[in-house]
Coordinates of C-alpha atoms in Angstrom, one line a residue:
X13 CA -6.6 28.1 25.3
X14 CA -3.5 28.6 24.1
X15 CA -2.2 26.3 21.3
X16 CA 1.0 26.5 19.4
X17 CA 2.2 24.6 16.7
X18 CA 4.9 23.6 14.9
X19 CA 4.4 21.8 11.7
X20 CA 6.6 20.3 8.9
X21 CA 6.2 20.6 5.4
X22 CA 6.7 18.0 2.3
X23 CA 9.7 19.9 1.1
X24 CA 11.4 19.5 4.5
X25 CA 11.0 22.5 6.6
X26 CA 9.0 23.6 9.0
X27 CA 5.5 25.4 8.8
X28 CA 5.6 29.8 10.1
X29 CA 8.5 31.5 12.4
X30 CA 7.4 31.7 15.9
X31 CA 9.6 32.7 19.2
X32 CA 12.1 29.5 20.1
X33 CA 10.3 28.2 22.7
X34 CA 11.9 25.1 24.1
X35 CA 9.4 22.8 23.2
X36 CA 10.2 24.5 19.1
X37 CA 13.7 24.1 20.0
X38 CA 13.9 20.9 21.1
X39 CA 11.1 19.3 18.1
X40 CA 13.8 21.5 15.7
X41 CA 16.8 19.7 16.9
X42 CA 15.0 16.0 16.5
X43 CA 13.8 16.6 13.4
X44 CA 17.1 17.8 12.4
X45 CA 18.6 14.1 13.3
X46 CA 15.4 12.5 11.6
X47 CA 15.7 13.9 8.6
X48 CA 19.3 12.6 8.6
X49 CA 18.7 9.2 9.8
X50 CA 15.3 8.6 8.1
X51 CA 16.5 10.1 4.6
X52 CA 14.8 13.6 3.1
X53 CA 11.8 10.8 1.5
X54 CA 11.1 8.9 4.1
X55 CA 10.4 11.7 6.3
X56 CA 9.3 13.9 4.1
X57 CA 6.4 10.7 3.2
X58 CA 5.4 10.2 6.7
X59 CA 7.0 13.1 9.0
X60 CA 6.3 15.6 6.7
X61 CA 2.8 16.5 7.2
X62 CA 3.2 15.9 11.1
X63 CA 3.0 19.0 13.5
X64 CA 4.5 19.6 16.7
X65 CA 1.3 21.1 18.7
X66 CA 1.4 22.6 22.3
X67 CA -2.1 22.7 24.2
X68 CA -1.7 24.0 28.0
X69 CA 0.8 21.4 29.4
X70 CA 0.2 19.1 26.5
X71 CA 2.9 18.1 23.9
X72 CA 1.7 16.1 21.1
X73 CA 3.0 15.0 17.7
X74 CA 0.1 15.4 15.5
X75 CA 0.1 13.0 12.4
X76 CA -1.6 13.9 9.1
X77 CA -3.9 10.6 9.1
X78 CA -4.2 7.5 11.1
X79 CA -2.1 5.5 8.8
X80 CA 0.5 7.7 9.0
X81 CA 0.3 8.1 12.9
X82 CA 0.6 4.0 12.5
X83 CA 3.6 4.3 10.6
X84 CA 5.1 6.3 13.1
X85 CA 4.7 4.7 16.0
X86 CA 6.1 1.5 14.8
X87 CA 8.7 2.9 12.7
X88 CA 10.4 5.8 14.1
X89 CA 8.5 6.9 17.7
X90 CA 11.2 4.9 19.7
X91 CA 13.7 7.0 17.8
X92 CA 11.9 10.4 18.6
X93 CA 11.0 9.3 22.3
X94 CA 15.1 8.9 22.4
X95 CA 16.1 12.4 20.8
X96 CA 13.6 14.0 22.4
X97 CA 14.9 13.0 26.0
X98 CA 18.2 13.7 24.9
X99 CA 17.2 17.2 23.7
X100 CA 14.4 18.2 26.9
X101 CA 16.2 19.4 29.8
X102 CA 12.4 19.7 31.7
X103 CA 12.2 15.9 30.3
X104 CA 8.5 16.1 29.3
X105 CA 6.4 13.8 27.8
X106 CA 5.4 13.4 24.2
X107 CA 2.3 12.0 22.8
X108 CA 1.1 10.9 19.4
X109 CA -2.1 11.2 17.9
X110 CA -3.9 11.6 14.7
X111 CA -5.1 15.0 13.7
X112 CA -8.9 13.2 13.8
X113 CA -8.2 12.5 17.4
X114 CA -6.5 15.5 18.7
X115 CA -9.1 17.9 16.8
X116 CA -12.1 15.4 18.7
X117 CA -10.7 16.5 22.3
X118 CA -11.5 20.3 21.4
X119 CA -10.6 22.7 24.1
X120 CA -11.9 21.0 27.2
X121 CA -8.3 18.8 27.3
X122 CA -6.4 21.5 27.5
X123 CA -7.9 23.7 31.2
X124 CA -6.3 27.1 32.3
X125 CA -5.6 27.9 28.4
X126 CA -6.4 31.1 26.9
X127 CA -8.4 30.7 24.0
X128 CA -7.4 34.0 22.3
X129 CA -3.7 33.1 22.2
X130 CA -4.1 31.1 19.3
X131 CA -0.8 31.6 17.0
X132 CA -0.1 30.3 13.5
X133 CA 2.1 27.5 11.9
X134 CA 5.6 28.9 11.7
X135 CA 8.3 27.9 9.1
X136 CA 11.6 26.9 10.0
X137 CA 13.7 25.8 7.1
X138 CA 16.6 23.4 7.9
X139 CA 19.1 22.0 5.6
X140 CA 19.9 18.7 5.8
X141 CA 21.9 16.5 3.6
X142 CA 20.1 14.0 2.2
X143 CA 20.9 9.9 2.8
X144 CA 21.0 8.9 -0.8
X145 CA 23.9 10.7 -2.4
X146 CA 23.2 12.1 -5.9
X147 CA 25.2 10.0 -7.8
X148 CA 23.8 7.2 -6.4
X149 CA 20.0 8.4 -7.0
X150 CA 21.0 9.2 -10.8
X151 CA 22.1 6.3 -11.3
X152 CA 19.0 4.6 -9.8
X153 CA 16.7 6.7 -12.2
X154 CA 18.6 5.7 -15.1
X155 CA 18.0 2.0 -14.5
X156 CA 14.4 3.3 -14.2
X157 CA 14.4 3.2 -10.4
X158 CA 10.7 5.3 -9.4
X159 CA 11.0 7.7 -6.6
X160 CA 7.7 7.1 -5.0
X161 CA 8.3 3.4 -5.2
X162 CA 9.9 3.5 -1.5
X163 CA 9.6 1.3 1.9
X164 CA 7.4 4.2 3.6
X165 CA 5.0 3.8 0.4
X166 CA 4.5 0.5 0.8
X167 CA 1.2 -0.6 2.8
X168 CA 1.8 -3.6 4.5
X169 CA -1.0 -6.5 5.2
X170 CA -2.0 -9.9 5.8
X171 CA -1.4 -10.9 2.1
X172 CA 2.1 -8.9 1.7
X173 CA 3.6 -8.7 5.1
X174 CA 5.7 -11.2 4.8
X175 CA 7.2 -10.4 1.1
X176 CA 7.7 -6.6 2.6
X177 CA 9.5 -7.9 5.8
X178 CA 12.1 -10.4 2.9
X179 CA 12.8 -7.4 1.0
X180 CA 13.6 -5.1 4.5
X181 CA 16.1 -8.0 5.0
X182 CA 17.9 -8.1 2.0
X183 CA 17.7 -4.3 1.7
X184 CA 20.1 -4.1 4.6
X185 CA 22.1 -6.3 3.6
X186 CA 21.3 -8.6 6.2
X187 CA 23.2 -12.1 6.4
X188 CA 20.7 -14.9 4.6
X189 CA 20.3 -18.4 3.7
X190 CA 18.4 -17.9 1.0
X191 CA 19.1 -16.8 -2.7
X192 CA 18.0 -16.2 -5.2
X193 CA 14.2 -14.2 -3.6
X194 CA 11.5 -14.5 -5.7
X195 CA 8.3 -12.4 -4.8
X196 CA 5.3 -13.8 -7.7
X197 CA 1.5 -12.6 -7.4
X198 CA -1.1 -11.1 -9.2
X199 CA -0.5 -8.4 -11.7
X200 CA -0.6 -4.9 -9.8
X201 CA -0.4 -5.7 -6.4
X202 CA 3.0 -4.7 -5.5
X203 CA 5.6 -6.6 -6.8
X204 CA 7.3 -3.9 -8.8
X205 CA 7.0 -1.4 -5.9
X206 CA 9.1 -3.7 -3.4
X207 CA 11.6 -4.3 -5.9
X208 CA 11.7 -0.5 -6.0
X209 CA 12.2 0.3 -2.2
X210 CA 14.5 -2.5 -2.0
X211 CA 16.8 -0.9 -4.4
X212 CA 16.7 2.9 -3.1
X213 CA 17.4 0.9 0.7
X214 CA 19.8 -1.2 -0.5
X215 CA 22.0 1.9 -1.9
X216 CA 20.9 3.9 0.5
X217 CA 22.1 1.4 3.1
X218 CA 25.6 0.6 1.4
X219 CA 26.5 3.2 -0.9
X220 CA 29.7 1.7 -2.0
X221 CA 28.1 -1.8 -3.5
X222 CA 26.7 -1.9 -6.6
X223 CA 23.0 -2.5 -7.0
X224 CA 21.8 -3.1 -10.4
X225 CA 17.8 -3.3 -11.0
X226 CA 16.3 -4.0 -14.8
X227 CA 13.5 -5.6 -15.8
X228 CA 13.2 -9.0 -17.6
X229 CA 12.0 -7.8 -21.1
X230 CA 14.9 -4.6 -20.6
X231 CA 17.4 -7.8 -19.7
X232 CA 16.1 -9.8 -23.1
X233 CA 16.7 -6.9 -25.5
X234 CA 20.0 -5.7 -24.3
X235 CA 21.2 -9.1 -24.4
X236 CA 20.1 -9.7 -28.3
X237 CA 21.6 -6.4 -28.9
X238 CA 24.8 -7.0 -27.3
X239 CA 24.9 -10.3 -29.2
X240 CA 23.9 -8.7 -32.7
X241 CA 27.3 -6.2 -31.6
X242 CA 29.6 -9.0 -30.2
X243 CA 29.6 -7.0 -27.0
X244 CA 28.3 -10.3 -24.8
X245 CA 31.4 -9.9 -22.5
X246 CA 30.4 -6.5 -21.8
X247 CA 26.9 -7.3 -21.0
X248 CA 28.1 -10.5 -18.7
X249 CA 30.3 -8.1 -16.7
X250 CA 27.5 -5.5 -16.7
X251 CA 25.2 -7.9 -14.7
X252 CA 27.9 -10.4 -12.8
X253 CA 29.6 -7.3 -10.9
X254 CA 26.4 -6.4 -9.4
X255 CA 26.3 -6.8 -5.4
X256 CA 22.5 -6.8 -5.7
X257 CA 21.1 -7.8 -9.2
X258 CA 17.1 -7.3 -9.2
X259 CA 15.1 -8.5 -11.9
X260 CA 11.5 -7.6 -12.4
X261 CA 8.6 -10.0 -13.9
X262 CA 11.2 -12.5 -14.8
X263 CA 8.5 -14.6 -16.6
X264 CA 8.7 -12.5 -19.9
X265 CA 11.8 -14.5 -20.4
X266 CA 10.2 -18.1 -20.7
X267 CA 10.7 -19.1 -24.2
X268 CA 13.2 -17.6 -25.2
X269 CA 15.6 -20.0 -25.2
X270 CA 19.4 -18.1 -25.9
X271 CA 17.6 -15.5 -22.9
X272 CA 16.8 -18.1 -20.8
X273 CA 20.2 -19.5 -21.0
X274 CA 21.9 -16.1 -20.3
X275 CA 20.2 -15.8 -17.1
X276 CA 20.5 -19.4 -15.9
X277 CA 24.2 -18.6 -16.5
X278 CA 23.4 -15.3 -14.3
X279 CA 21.9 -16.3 -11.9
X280 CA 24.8 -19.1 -11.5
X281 CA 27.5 -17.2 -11.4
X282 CA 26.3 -14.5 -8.7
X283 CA 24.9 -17.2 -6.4
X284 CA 27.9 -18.9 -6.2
X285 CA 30.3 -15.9 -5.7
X286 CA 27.4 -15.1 -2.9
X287 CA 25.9 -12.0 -4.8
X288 CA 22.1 -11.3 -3.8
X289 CA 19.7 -11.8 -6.3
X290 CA 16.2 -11.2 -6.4
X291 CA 13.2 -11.2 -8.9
X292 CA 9.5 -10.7 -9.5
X293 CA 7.3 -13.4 -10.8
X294 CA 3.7 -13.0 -12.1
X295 CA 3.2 -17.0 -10.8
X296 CA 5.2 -19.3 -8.8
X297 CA 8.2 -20.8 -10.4
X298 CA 6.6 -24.1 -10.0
X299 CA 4.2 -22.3 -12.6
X300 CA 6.2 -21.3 -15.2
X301 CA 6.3 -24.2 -16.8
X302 CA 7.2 -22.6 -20.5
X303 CA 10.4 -21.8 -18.6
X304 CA 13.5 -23.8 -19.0
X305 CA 13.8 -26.7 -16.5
X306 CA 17.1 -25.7 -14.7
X307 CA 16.3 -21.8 -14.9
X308 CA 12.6 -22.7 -13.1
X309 CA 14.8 -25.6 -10.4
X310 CA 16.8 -22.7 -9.3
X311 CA 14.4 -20.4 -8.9
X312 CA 12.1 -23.2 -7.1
X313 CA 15.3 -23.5 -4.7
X314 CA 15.5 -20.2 -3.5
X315 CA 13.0 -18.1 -1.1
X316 CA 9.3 -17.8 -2.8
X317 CA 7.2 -15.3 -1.6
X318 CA 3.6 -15.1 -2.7
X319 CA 2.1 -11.8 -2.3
X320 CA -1.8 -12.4 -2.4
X321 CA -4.4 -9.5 -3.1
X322 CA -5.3 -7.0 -1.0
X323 CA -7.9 -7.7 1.7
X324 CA -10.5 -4.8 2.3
X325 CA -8.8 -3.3 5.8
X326 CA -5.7 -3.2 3.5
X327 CA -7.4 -1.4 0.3
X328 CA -8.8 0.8 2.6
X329 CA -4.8 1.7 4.5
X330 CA -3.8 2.0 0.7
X331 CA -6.3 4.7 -0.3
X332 CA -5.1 6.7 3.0
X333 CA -2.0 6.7 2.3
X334 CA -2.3 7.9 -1.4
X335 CA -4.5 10.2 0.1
X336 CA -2.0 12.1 2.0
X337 CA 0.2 11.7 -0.4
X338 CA -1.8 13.4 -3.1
X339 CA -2.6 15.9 -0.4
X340 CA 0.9 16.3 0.2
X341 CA 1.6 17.3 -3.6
X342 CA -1.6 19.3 -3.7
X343 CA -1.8 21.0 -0.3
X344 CA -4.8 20.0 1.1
X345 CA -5.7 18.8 3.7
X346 CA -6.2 14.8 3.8
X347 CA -9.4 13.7 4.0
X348 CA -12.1 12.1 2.5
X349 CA -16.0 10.7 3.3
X350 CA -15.4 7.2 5.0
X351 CA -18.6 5.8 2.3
X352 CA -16.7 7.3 -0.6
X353 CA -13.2 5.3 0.3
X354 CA -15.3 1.9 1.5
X355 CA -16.6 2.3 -2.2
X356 CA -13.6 2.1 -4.0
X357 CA -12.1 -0.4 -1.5
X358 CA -15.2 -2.4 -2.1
X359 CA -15.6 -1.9 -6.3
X360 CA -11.6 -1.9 -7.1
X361 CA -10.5 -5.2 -5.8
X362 CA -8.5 -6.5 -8.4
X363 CA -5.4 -4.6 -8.6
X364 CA -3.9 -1.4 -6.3
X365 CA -3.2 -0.1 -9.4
X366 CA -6.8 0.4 -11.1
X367 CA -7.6 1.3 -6.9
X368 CA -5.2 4.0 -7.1
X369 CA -6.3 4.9 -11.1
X370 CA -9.9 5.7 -9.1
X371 CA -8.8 7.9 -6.3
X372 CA -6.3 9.9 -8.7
X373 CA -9.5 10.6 -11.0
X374 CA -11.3 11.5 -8.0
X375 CA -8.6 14.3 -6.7
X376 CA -7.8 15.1 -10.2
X377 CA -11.5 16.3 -10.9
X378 CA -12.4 18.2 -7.8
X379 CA -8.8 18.4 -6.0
X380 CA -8.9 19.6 -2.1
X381 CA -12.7 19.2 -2.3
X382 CA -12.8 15.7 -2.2
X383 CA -13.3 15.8 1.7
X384 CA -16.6 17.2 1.0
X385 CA -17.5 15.1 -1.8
X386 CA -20.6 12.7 -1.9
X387 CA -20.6 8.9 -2.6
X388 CA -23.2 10.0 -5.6
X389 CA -21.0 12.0 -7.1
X390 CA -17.7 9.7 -6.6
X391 CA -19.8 7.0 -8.6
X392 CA -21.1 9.8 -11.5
X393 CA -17.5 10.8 -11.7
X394 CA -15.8 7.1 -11.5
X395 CA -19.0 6.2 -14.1
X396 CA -17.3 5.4 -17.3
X397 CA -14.1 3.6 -15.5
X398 CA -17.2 1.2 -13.7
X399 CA -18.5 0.9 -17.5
X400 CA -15.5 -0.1 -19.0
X401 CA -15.0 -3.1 -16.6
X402 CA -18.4 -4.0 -15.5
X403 CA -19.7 -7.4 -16.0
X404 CA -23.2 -8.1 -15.9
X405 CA -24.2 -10.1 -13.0
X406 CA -27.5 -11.7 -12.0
X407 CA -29.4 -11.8 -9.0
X408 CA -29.6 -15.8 -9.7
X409 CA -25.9 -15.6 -10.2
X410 CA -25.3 -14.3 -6.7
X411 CA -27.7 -16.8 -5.2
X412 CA -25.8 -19.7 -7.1
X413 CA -22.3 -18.4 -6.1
X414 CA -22.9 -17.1 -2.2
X415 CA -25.2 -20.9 -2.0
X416 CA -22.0 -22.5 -3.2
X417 CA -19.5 -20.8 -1.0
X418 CA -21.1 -21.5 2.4
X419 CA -22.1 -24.5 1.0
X420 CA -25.8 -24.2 0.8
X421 CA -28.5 -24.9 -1.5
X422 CA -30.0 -21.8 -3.8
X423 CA -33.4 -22.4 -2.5
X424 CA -32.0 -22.2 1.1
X425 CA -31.6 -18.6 0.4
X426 CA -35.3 -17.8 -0.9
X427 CA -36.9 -20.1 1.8
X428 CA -38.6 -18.6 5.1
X429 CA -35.9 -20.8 7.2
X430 CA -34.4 -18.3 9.9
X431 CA -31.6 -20.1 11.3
X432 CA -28.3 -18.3 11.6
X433 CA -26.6 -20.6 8.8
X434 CA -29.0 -19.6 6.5
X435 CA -30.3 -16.1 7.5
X436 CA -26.3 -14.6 7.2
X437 CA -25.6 -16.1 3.8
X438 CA -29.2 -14.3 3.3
X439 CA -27.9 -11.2 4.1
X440 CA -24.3 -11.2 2.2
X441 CA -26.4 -12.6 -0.7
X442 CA -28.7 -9.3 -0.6
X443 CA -25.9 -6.9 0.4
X444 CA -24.1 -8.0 -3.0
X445 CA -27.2 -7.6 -5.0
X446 CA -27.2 -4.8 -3.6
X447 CA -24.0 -3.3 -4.4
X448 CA -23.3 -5.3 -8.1
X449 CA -26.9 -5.0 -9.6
X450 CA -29.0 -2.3 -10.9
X451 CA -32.4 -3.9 -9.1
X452 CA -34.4 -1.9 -6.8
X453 CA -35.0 -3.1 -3.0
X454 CA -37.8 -4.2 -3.4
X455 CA -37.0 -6.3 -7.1
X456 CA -34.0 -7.8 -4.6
X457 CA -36.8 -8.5 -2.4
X458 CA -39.1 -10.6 -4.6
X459 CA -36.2 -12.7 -5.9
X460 CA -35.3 -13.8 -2.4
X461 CA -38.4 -15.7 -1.7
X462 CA -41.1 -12.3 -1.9
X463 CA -39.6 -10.5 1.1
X464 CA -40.0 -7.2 2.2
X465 CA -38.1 -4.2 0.5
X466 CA -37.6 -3.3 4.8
X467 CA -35.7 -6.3 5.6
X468 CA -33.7 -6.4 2.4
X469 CA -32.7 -2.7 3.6
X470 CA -31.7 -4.4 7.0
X471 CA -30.0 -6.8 5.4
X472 CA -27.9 -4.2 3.7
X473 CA -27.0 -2.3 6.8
X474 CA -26.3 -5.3 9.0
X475 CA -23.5 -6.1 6.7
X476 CA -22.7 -3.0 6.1
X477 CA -21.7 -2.9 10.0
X478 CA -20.5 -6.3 9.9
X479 CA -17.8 -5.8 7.9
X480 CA -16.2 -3.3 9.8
X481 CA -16.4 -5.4 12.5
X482 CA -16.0 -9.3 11.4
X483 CA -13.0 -9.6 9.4
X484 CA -14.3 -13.3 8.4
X485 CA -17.3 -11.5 6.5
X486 CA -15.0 -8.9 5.5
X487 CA -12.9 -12.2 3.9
X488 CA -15.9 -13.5 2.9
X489 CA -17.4 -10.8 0.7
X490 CA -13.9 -9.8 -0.9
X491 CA -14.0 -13.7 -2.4
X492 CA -17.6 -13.8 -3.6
X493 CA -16.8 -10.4 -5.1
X494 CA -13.9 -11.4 -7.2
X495 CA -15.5 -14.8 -7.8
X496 CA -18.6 -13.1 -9.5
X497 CA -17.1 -9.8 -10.8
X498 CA -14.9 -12.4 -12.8

């Protein structure tokens, strides 16, 4: 069989040097006009790892991960299908895959291939100017702007979607009804990320308007500071000429009144002239009540967008994707033991952050051997972090809390009654003593009306399945988790 392929590295090239064939000169000239249209991060975050492969009469694009091979398809595999017709003159067809499924088909896909005529990754280095000019990326990083903070970064879900798809919209400067935008939810779930990738698309959009991004408590002490100087005018220009002023975790201003009143005035003045304006919120405006009244009105009369926290199938698209990112900066290859990941998408559920904070420990420790690592020694490892921010939780605890949620009593849960509203509770019940308890099966066992150690292990596995499958469980057991993790 007879397999050749060409792959692209982080930096931007191409993996090896092997003879132009047309299907290498044809994926060299798209990538080319990628690279230009997608900007040297974007593609470098999601095209980068990709390879070109050729198998027999087979052209596929092979992405690093299944997340990534997501990303792809609904981001830029229109755009490919369209350069890569205009570039084929024996107009083939493309696929994409994952390297997971393309690896799976193994030889037999690829009949009347010569198995010994395997050739290696080739590099190809191309030089293409990059989207966001350097001025304009300087000046981002001096108003603290964070590189990997970007639109390809940024896993999308139920609980975000529609924040991400606000901020895509006012990144491109899209026509709007609404303004000021204010995105407000839970402390590490994304907030300051979006603002992020909105600011790098936004100048990387429209070079030639003027984005300014600061945070609130960056915005309070300038402001005393330009005051103490009696350089207030400056600092009012500073702000009002901006196109796009972007304020992060704008509640650190409430109570401060001579703040407050500076960015009432702000926000005021750019609304009116029809500047965009957008912030970050740890609550809803309605929330902040230590804010002043008119501040917190106009906030209230803009777009609010609540970003919830991250369901399971969304933790789980987040730790792939820092994954391959990490892989990406490491060069390994991307991969990791499905139990390990489920782990840490099931233990670190209140924040991405302390969700990324566990992989990066992981990686950091044993690097490319993660994909061989065990869920025993991803918990001895992750130990002290679990330590830190364990809380002790009961097996009568669970009962009372998973009786209360489906709206059961306790002693439904220890008696011999079999019926599906009872036995399933049953189950998530034992699954979470399971998981957030130190008993044995068979102590587990006992405390749900002197069962067998057996069925609590069936139990276990059954929801185990379950949650892959059911997303309402899934739902279900990311609540009672939070609810009695505290």
């Amino acid at each position: 069989m007879t397999i050749r392929e060409v792959g692209m590295m982080a930096t931007g090239g191409f993996a090896g040097s092997v003879a132009e064939t047309p299907a290498v000169a044809v994926w060299t000239k798209t990538c080319v006009a990628l690279k230009r249209e997608l900007g040297e991060a974007t593609f470098g975050s999601w095209l980068g790892q990709a390879a070109l492969r050729e198998r027999g009469e087979e052209l596929c694009l092979v992405a690093a991960t299944g997340v990534a091979r997501d990303w792809i398809r609904r981001h830029a595999w229109r755009r490919i299908g369209e350069l890569w017709a205009q570039n084929d003159p024996m107009g083939r067809n493309l696929d994409l895959k994952s390297r997971m499924e393309f690896d799976a088909q193994g030889p037999a896909s690829a009949p009347h291939a010569d198995a010994s005529a395997t050739t290696e990754a080739q590099v190809i280095e191309i030089e293409v100017p990059v989207e966001v000019s350097a001025p304009a990326a300087r000046a981002g990083r001096q108003q603290g702007l964070q590189d990997r903070f970007s639109f390809e970064t940024f896993v999308s879900g139920p609980g975000n979607e529609f924040a991400f798809a606000v901020a895509r919209r006012v990144a491109a400067w899209s026509d709007g009804h609404f303004n000021p935008v204010i995105f407000h939810g839970p402390y590490g779930f994304g907030k300051t990320h979006l603002l992020n990738a909105l600011a790098w698309e936004a100048m990387q959009t429209a070079p030639t308007k003027r984005v300014v991004y600061i945070t609130a408590e960056r915005f309070t002490s300038t402001f005393v500071k330009a005051v103490q100087d009696r350089q207030t005018a400056a600092f009012k220009d500073e702000l009002r000429n901006a196109d796009l002023l972007l304020i992060d975790d704008v509640q650190f201003v409430a109570g401060k009144t001579s703040t407050q009143e500076e960015l009432f005035h702000t926000l005021l003045a750019l609304v009116e002239d029809g500047r965009r304006v957008v912030m970050t919120a740890d609550r809803s405006p309605s929330e902040l009540t230590e804010m002043d009244a008119r501040l917190r009105s106009h906030l209230q009369a803009g777009l609010v967008c609540g970003i919830e926290p991250a369901d399971r199938t969304l933790r789980l698209g987040i730790l792939e994707r820092k994954l391959a990112t990490l892989a990406g900066q490491g060069k390994f290859v991307p991969s990791a033991r499905a139990d390990v990941l489920q782990f840490l998408a099931d233990r670190f559920t209140d924040s991405v952050r302390e969700l990324e904070g566990a992989l990066n420990t992981l990686v950091a420790r044993v690097g490319g051997d993660i994909s061989r690592m065990t869920l025993d020694e991803a918990q001895a490892i992750l130990r002290p972090n679990l330590a830190c921010t364990e809380r002790r939780v009961t097996v009568d605890q669970i009962q009372k809390v998973v009786s209360e949620h489906y709206q059961l009593k306790q002693a439904d849960l220890i008696s011999e009654r079999r019926a599906r509203v009872v036995a399933r509770p049953r189950q998530v019940a034992m699954w979470l003593a399971k998981q957030i308890t130190t008993r044995s099966l068979p102590d587990i066992g006992r405390r749900f009306g002197g069962r067998d150690h057996t069925t609590v292990l069936h139990a276990v596995r059954r929801i185990e399945a379950l949650k892959l499958e059911d997303p309402l469980i899934a739902r279900d057991l990311d609540v009672l988790l939070r609810k009695l993790r505290g």
